Structure formats: C-alpha cells, structure tokens
Coordinates of N, CA and C in Angstrom, one line a residue:
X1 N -26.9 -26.0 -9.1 CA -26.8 -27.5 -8.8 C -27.6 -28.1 -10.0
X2 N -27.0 -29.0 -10.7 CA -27.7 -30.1 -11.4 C -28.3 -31.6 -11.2
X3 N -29.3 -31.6 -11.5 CA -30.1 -33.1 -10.8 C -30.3 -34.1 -12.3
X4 N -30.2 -34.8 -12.0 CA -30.6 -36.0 -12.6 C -31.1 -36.9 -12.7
X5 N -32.6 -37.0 -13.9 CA -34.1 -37.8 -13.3 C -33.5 -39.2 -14.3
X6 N -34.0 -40.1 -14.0 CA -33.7 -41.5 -14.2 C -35.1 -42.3 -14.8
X7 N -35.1 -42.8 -16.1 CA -36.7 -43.2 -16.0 C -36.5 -44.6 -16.5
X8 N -37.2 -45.6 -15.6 CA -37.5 -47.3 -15.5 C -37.5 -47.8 -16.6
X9 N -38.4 -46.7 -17.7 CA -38.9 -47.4 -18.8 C -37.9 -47.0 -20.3
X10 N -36.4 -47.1 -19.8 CA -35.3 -46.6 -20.9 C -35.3 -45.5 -21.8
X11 N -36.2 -44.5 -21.6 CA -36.3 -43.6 -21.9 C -34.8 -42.4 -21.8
X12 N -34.6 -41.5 -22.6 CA -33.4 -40.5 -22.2 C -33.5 -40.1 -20.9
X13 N -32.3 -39.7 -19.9 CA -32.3 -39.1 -19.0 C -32.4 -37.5 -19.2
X14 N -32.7 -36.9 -17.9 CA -32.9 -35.8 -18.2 C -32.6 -34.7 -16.7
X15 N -31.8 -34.0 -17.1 CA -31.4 -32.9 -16.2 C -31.9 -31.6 -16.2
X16 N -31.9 -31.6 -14.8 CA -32.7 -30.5 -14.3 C -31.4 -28.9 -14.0
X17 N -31.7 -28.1 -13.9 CA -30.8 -27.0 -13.4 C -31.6 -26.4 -11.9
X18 N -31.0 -26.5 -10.7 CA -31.7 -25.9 -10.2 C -31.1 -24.8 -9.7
X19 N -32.4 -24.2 -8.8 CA -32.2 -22.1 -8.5 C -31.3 -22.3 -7.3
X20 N -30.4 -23.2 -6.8 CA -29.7 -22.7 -5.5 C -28.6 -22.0 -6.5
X21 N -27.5 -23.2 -7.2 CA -26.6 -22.9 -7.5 C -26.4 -21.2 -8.3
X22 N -27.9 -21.0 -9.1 CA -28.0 -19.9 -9.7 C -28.0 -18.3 -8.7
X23 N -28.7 -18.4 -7.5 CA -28.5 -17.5 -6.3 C -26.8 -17.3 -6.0
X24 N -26.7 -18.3 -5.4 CA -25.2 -18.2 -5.0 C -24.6 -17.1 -6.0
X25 N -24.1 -18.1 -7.0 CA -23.4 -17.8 -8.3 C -23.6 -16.3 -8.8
X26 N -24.7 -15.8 -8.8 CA -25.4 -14.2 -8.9 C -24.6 -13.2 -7.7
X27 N -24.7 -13.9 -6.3 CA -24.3 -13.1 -5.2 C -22.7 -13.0 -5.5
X28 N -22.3 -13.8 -5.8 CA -20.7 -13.8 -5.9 C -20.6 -13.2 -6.7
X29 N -21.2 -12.8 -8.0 CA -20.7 -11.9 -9.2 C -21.2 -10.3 -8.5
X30 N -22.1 -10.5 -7.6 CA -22.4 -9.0 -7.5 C -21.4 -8.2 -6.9
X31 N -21.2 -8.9 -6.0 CA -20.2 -8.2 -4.7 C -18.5 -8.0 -5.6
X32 N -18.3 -9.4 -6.3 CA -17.0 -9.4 -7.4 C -17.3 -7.7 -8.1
X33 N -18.5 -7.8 -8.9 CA -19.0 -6.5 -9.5 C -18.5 -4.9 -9.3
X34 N -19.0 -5.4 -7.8 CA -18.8 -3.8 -7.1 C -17.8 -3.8 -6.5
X35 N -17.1 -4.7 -6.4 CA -15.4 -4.8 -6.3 C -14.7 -3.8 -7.5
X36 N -14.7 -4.4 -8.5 CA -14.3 -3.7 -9.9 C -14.8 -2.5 -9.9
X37 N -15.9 -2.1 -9.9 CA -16.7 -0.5 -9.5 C -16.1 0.2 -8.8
X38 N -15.7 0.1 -7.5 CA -15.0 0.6 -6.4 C -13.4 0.6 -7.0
X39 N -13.0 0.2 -7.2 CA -11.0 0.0 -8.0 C -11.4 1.2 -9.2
X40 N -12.6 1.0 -10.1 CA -12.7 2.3 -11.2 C -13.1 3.5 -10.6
X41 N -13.9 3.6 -9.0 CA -13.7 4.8 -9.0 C -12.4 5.3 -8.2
X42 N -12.0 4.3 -7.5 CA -10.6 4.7 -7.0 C -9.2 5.6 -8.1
X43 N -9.6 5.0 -9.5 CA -8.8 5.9 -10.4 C -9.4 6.9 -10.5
X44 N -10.5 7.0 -10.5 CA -11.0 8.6 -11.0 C -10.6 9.7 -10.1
X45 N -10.6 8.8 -8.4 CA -10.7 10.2 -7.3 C -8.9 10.2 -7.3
X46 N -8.5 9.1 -8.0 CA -6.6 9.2 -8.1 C -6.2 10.2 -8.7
X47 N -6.9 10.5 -10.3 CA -6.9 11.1 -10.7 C -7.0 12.6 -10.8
X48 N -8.1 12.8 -10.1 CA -8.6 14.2 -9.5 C -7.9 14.9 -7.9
X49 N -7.2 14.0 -7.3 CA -6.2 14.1 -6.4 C -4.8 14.4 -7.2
X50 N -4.4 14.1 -8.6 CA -3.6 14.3 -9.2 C -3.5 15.4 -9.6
X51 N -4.8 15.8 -10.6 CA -4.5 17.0 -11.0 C -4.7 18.3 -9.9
X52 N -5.3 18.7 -8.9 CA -5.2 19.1 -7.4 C -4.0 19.4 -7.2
X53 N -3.0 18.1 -7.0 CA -1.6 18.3 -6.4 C -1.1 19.2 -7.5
X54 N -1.3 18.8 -8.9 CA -0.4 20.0 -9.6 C -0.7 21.2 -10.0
X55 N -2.2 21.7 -9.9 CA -2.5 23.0 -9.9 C -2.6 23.9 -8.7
X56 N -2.2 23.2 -7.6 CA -2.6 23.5 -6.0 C -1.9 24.6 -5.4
X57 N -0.8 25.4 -6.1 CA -0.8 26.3 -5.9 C -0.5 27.3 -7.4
X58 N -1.8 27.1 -7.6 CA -2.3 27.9 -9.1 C -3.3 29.2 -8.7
X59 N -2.7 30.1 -8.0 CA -3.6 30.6 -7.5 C -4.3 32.3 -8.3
X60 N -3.4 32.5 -9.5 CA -4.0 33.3 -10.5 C -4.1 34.8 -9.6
X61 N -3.5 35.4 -8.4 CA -4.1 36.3 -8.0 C -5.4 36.0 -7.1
X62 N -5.6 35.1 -6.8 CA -6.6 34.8 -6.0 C -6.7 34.5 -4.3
X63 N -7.5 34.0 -3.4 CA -7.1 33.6 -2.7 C -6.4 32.2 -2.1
X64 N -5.8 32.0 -1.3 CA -4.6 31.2 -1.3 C -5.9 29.8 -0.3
X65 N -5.7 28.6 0.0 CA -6.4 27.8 1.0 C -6.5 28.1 2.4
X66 N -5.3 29.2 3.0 CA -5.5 29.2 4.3 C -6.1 30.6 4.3
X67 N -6.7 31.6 3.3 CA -7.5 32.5 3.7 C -8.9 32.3 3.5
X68 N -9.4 31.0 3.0 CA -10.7 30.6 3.0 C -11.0 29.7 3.1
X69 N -10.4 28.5 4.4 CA -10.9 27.1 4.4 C -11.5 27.5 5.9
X70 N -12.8 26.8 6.5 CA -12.8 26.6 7.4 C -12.5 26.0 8.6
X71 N -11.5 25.2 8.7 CA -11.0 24.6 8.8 C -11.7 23.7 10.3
X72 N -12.0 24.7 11.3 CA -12.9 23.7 11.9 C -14.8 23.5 11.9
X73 N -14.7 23.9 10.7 CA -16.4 23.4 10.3 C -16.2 22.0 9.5
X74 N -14.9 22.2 8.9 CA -14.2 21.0 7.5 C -14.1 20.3 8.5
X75 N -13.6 20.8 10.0 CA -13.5 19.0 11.2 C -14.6 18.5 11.5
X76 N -15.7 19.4 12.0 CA -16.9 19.0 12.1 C -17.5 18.3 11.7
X77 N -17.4 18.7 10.4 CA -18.1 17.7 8.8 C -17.6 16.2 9.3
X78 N -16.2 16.5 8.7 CA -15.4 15.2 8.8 C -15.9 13.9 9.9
X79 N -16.1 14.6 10.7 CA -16.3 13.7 12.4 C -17.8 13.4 12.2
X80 N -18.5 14.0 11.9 CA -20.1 13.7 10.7 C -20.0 12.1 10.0
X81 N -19.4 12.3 8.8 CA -19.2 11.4 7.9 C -18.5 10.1 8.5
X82 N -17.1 10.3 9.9 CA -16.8 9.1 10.1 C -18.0 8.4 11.2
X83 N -18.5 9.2 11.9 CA -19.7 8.6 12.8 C -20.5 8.0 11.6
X84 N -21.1 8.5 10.7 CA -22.1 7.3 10.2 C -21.5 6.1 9.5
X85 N -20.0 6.1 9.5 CA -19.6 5.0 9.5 C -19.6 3.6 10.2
X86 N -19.7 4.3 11.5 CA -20.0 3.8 12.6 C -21.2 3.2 13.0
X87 N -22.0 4.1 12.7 CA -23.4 3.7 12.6 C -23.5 2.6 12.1
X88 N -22.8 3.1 10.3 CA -23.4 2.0 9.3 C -23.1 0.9 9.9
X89 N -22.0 1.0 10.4 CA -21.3 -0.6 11.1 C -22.3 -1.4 12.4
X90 N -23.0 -0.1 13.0 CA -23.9 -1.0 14.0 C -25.0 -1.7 13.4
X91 N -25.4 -1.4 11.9 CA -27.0 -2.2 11.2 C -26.3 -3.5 10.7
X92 N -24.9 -3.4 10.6 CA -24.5 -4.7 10.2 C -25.2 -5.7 10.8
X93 N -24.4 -6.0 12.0 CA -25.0 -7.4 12.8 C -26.4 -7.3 12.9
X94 N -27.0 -6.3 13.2 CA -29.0 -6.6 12.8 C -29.1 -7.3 12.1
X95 N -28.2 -6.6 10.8 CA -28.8 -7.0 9.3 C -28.7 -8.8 9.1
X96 N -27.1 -8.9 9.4 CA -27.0 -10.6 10.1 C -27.9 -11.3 10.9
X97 N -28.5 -10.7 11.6 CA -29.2 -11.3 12.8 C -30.7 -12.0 12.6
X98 N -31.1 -10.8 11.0 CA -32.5 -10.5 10.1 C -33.8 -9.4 11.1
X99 N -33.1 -8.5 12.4 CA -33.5 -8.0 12.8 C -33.5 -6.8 12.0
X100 N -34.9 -6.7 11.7 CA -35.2 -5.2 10.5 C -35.0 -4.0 11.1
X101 N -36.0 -4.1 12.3 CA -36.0 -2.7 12.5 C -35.0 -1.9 13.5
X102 N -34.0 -2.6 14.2 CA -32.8 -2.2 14.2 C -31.8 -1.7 13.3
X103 N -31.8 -2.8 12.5 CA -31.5 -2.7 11.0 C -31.9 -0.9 10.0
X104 N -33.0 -1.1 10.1 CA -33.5 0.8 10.0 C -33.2 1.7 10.5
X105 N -33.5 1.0 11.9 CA -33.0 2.6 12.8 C -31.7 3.0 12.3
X106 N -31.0 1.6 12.5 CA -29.2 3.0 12.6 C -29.0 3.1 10.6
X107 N -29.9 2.5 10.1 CA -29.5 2.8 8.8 C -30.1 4.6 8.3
X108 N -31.1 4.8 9.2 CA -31.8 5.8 9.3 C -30.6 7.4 9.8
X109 N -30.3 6.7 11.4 CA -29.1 7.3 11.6 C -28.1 7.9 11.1
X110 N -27.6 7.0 10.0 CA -26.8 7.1 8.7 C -26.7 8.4 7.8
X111 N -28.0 8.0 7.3 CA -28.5 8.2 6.2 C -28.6 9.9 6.8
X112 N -29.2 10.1 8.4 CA -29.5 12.0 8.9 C -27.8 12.1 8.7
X113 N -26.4 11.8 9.4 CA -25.4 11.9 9.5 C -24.9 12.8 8.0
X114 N -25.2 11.7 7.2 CA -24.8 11.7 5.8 C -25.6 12.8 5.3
X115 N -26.7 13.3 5.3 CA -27.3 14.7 5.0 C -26.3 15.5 6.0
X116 N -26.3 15.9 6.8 CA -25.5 16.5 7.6 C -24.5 17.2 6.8
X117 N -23.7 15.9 6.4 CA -22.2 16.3 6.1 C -22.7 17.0 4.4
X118 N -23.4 16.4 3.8 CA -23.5 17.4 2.8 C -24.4 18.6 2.4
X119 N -25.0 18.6 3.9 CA -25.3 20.2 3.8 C -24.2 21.2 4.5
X120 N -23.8 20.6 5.0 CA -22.4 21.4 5.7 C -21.4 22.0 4.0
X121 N -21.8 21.0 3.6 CA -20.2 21.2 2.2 C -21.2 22.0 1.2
X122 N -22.7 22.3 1.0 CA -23.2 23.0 0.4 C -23.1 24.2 1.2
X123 N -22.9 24.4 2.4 CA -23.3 25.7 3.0 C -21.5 26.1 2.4
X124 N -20.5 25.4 3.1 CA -19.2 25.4 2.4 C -18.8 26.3 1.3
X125 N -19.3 25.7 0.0 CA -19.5 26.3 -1.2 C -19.9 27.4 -1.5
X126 N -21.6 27.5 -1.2 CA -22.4 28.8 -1.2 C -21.3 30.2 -0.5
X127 N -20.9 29.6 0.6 CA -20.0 30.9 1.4 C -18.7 31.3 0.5
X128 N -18.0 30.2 0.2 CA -17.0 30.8 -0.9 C -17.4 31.2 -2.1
X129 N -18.3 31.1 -2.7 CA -18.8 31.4 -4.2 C -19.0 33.5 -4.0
X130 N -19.9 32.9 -2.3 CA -20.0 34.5 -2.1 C -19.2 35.4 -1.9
X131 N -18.2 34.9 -1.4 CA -16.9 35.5 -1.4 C -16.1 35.7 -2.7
X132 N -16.7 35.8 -3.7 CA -15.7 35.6 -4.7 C -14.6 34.4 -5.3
X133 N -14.9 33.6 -4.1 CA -14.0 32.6 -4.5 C -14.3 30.9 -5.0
X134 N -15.4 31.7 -6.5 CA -15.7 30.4 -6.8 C -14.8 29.2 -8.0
X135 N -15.6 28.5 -8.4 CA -14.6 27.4 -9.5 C -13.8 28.0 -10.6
X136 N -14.4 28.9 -10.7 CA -13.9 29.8 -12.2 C -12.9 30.9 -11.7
X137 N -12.5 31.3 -10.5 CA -11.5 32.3 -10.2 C -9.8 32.1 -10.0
X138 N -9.7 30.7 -9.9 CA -8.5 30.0 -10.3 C -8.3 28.5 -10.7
X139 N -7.1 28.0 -10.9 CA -6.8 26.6 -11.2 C -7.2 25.7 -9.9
X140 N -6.6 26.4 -9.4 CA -6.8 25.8 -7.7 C -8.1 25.9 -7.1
X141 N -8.8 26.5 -7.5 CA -10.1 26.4 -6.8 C -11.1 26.0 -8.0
X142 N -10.5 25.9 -8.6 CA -11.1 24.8 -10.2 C -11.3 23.1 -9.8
X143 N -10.1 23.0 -9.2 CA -9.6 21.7 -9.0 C -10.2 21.1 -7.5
X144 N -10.4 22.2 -6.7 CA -11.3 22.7 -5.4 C -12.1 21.7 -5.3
X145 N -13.3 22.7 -6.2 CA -15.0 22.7 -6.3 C -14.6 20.7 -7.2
X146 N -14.0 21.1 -8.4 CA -14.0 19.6 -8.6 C -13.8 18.1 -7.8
X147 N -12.5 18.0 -7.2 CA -12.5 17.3 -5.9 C -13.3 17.2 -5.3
X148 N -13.7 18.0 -4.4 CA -14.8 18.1 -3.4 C -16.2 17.9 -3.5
X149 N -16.0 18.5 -4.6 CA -17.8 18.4 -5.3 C -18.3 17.3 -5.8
X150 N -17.2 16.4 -6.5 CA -17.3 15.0 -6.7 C -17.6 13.9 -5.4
X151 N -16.6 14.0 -4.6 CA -16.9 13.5 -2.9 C -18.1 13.2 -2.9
X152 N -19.0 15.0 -3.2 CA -20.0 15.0 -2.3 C -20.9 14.3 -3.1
X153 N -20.9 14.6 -4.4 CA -22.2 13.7 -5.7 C -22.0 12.6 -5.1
X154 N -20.8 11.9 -4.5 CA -20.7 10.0 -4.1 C -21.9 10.4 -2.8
X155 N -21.6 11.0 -2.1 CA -22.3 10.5 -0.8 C -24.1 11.1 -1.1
X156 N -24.5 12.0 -2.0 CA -25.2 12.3 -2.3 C -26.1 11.0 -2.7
X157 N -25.2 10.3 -3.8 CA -25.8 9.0 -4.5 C -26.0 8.2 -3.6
X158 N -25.4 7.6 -2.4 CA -25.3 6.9 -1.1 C -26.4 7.0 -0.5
X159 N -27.1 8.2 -0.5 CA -28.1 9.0 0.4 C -29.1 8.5 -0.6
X160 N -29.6 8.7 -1.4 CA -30.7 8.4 -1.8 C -30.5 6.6 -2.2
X161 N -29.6 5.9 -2.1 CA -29.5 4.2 -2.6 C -30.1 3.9 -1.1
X162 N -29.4 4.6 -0.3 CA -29.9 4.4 1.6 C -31.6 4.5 1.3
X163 N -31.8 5.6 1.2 CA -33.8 5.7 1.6 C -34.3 4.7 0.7
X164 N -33.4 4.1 -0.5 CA -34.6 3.5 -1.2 C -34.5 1.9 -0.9
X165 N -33.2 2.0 -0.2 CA -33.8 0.3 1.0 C -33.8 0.2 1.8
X166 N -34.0 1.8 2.6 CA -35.1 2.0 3.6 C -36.3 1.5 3.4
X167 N -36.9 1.9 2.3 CA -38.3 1.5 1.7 C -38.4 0.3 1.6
X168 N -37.5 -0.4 0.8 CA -37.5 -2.0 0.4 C -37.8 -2.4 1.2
X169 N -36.5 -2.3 2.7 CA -36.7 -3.2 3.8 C -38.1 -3.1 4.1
X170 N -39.0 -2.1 4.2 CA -40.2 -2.3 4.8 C -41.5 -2.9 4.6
X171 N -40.8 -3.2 2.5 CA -41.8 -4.4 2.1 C -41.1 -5.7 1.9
X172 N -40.0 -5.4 1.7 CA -39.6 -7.0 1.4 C -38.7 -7.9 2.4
X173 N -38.5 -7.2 3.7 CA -37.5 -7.4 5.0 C -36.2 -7.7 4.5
X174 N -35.2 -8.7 5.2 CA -34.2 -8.8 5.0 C -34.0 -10.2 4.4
X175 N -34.5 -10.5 3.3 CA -33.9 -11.3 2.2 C -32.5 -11.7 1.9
X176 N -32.2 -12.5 0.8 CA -30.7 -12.6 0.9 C -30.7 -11.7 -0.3
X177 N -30.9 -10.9 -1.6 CA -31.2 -10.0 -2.2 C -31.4 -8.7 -1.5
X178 N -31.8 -8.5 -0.4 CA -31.6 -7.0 0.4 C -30.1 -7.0 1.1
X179 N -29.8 -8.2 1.8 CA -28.5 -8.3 2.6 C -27.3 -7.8 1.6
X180 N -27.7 -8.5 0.5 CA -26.4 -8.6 -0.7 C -27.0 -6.9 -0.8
X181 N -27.5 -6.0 -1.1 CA -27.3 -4.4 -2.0 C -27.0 -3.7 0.0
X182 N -27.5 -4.1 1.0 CA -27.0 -3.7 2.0 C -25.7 -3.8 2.2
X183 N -24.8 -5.3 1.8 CA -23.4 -5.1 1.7 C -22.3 -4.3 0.9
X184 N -23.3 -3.9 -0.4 CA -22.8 -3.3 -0.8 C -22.4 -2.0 -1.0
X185 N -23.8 -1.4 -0.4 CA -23.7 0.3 0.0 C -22.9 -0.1 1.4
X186 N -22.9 -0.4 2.0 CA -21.9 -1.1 2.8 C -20.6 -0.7 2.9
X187 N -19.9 -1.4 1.4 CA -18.7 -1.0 0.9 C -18.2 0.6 0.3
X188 N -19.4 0.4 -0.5 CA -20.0 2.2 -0.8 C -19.6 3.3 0.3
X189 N -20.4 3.1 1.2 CA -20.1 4.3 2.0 C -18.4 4.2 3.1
X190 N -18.2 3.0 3.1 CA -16.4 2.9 3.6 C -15.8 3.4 3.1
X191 N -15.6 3.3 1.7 CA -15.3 3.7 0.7 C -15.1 5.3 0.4
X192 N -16.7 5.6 0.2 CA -16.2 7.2 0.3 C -16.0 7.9 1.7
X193 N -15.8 7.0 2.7 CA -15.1 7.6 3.9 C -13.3 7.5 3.8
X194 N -12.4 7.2 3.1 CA -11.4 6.4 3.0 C -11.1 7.7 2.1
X195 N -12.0 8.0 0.8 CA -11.3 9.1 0.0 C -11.5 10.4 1.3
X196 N -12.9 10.7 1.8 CA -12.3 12.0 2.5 C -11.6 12.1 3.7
X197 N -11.2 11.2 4.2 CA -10.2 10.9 4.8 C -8.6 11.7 3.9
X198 N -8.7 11.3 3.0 CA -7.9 11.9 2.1 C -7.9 13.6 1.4
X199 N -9.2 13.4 1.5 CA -9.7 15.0 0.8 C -9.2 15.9 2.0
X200 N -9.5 15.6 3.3 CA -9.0 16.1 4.5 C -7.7 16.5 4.8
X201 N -7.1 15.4 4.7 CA -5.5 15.4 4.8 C -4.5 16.2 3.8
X202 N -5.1 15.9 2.3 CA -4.1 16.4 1.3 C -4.5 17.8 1.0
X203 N -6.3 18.1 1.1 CA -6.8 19.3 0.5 C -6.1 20.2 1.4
X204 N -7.1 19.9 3.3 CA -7.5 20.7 4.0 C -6.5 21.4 4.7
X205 N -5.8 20.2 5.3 CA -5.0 20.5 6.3 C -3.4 20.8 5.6
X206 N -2.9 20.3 4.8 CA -1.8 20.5 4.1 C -1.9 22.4 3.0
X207 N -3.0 22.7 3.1 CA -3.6 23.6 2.4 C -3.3 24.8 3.1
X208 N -3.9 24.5 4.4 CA -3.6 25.5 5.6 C -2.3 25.6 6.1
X209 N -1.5 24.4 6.5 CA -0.2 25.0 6.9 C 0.9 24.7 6.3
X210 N 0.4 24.9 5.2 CA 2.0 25.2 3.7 C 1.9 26.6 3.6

C-alpha cells in the first residue's frame, strides 16, 4: 500500500510504502513458488516412472518383482503414509483456528506416521540387498532402489522441515509466516502421497501380477 503525506507549507509531497501490501505480496509469491517446485518435481518422479516402465522387465538373470516384493508390508507402509495425510489434514483447521498445541499434536502424529513409513522402506531395502537383490544386480532393480529411494529422500526431507516447525511453533506460535511454510509442507506431504500412490500401483502391484 502506498500513502501519501501532504504538507501546508508547499513543500514536495511525499510517499510512503507501507509493510501490509509488501506481506501479502511475499505470501502470494511463496505459495505461487512452491507451486512451480511441486510441477518440477512432478517431472523428475515422471521421469523416473519412465525409465522403470522401460527397464521393468530388465531382469539380467535375476529376480523377477513377484519373487521379492512384500507385498503386504508395501500395504502396510502404504496405509502409514496415507493416515498421516489425514492427520496432516486434522492440524489444518487448528492451524486456522491459531490453536498451537493442537496444531502440534497431530503435526507430531505426522511426523511418528511418516518415520514409520520410512523405516519400514529402510528395513525393505536392507532385506533385499541381503538377499542379493540389490541396485546393481539388474536394470530393474536399478530403477527399483532409484524410484523408491527417491520417494523416500522426499518424505525423509518432509520429516525433518516437520520437527523444525515443530520447534518454531514453540517459539514463535502461529504467525502468518508459520501458517504460510505450514501450508506449504502441507502441499509437500499431499504431494508425495499422490506419487506413492503411484509407486504402489505401477511398481507394486502391477509387478506382482504380470
């Protein structure tokens, strides 16, 4: 917003800038921001869903998907990751409301959910690697560990952006500056719910009964 001081004595006018317009203006480029962010990593996991489909049955003598997926620990997971969706969706309206420590709790919630699912996909790994069937034993399980392992680095990065406005919240409460990076992991974690949603469907289950 710009103001405009007027002085008696014919002097120049003189304009002021003030800090609403410049808030606003900031929040709208952020959220625009991480719009664009979200569309670039949408090509990357397009991408790596791409090359998957064409080396996916590259199997070099190795094992095939339905002799080493587990298919209902992969559901378990899964049902993990979409619950703290859920969650995340119940701190929303707190977070609206400026009730913090509701706000915490289920961001807290979250945040155990989301460890969950990626200790499940580390234990995942470790058991195939032990089996011989790690990234380097074929195209397909090249493309595997890649896919999947990328997923997890997202929700990995999600997990620690979560504790560290866990912390904020507890010194700075719910600000319009906290609300705005809360909406945005926000989108963040929908987001990488939407790819494994996908990782599920194209890797897992299409993997096992082809």
């Amino acid at each position: 917003m710009t103001e405009l001081t007027l002085h008696s004595d014919g002097e120049a006018p003189i304009w002021h800038v003030t800090e609403d317009d410049h808030d606003h203006g900031s929040g709208v480029a952020t959220v625009l921001g991480f719009w664009i962010y979200l569309m670039s990593d949408a090509l990357i996991f397009a991408s790596l869903f791409a090359m998957y489909g064409v080396v996916s049955a590259a199997f070099a003598g190795g094992p095939a998907p339905r002799e080493i997926f587990d298919l209902p620990l992969v559901a378990v997971n899964t049902a993990m990751l979409l619950a703290s969706s859920i969650t995340f969706g119940q701190a929303m309206p707190h977070m609206e409301a400026g009730r913090v420590g509701p706000t915490r709790f289920w961001l807290a919630i979250t945040g155990l959910l989301g460890a969950g699912f990626v200790g499940i996909e580390l234990y995942e790994f470790s058991h195939l690697i032990a089996e011989g069937a790690g990234p380097q034993r074929s195209a397909f399980l090249s493309a595997f560990f890649t896919l999947v392992g990328t997923h997890g680095l997202h929700v990995t990065v999600g997990l620690l952006w979560m504790l560290v406005l866990l912390v904020q919240l507890g010194g700075h409460g719910l600000s319009v500056p906290m609300k705005r990076r809360l909406i945005c992991l926000s989108m963040f974690w929908h987001f990488l719910d939407i790819i494994w949603i996908g990782v599920f469907t194209f890797v897992y289950l299409f993997g096992v009964v082809r």
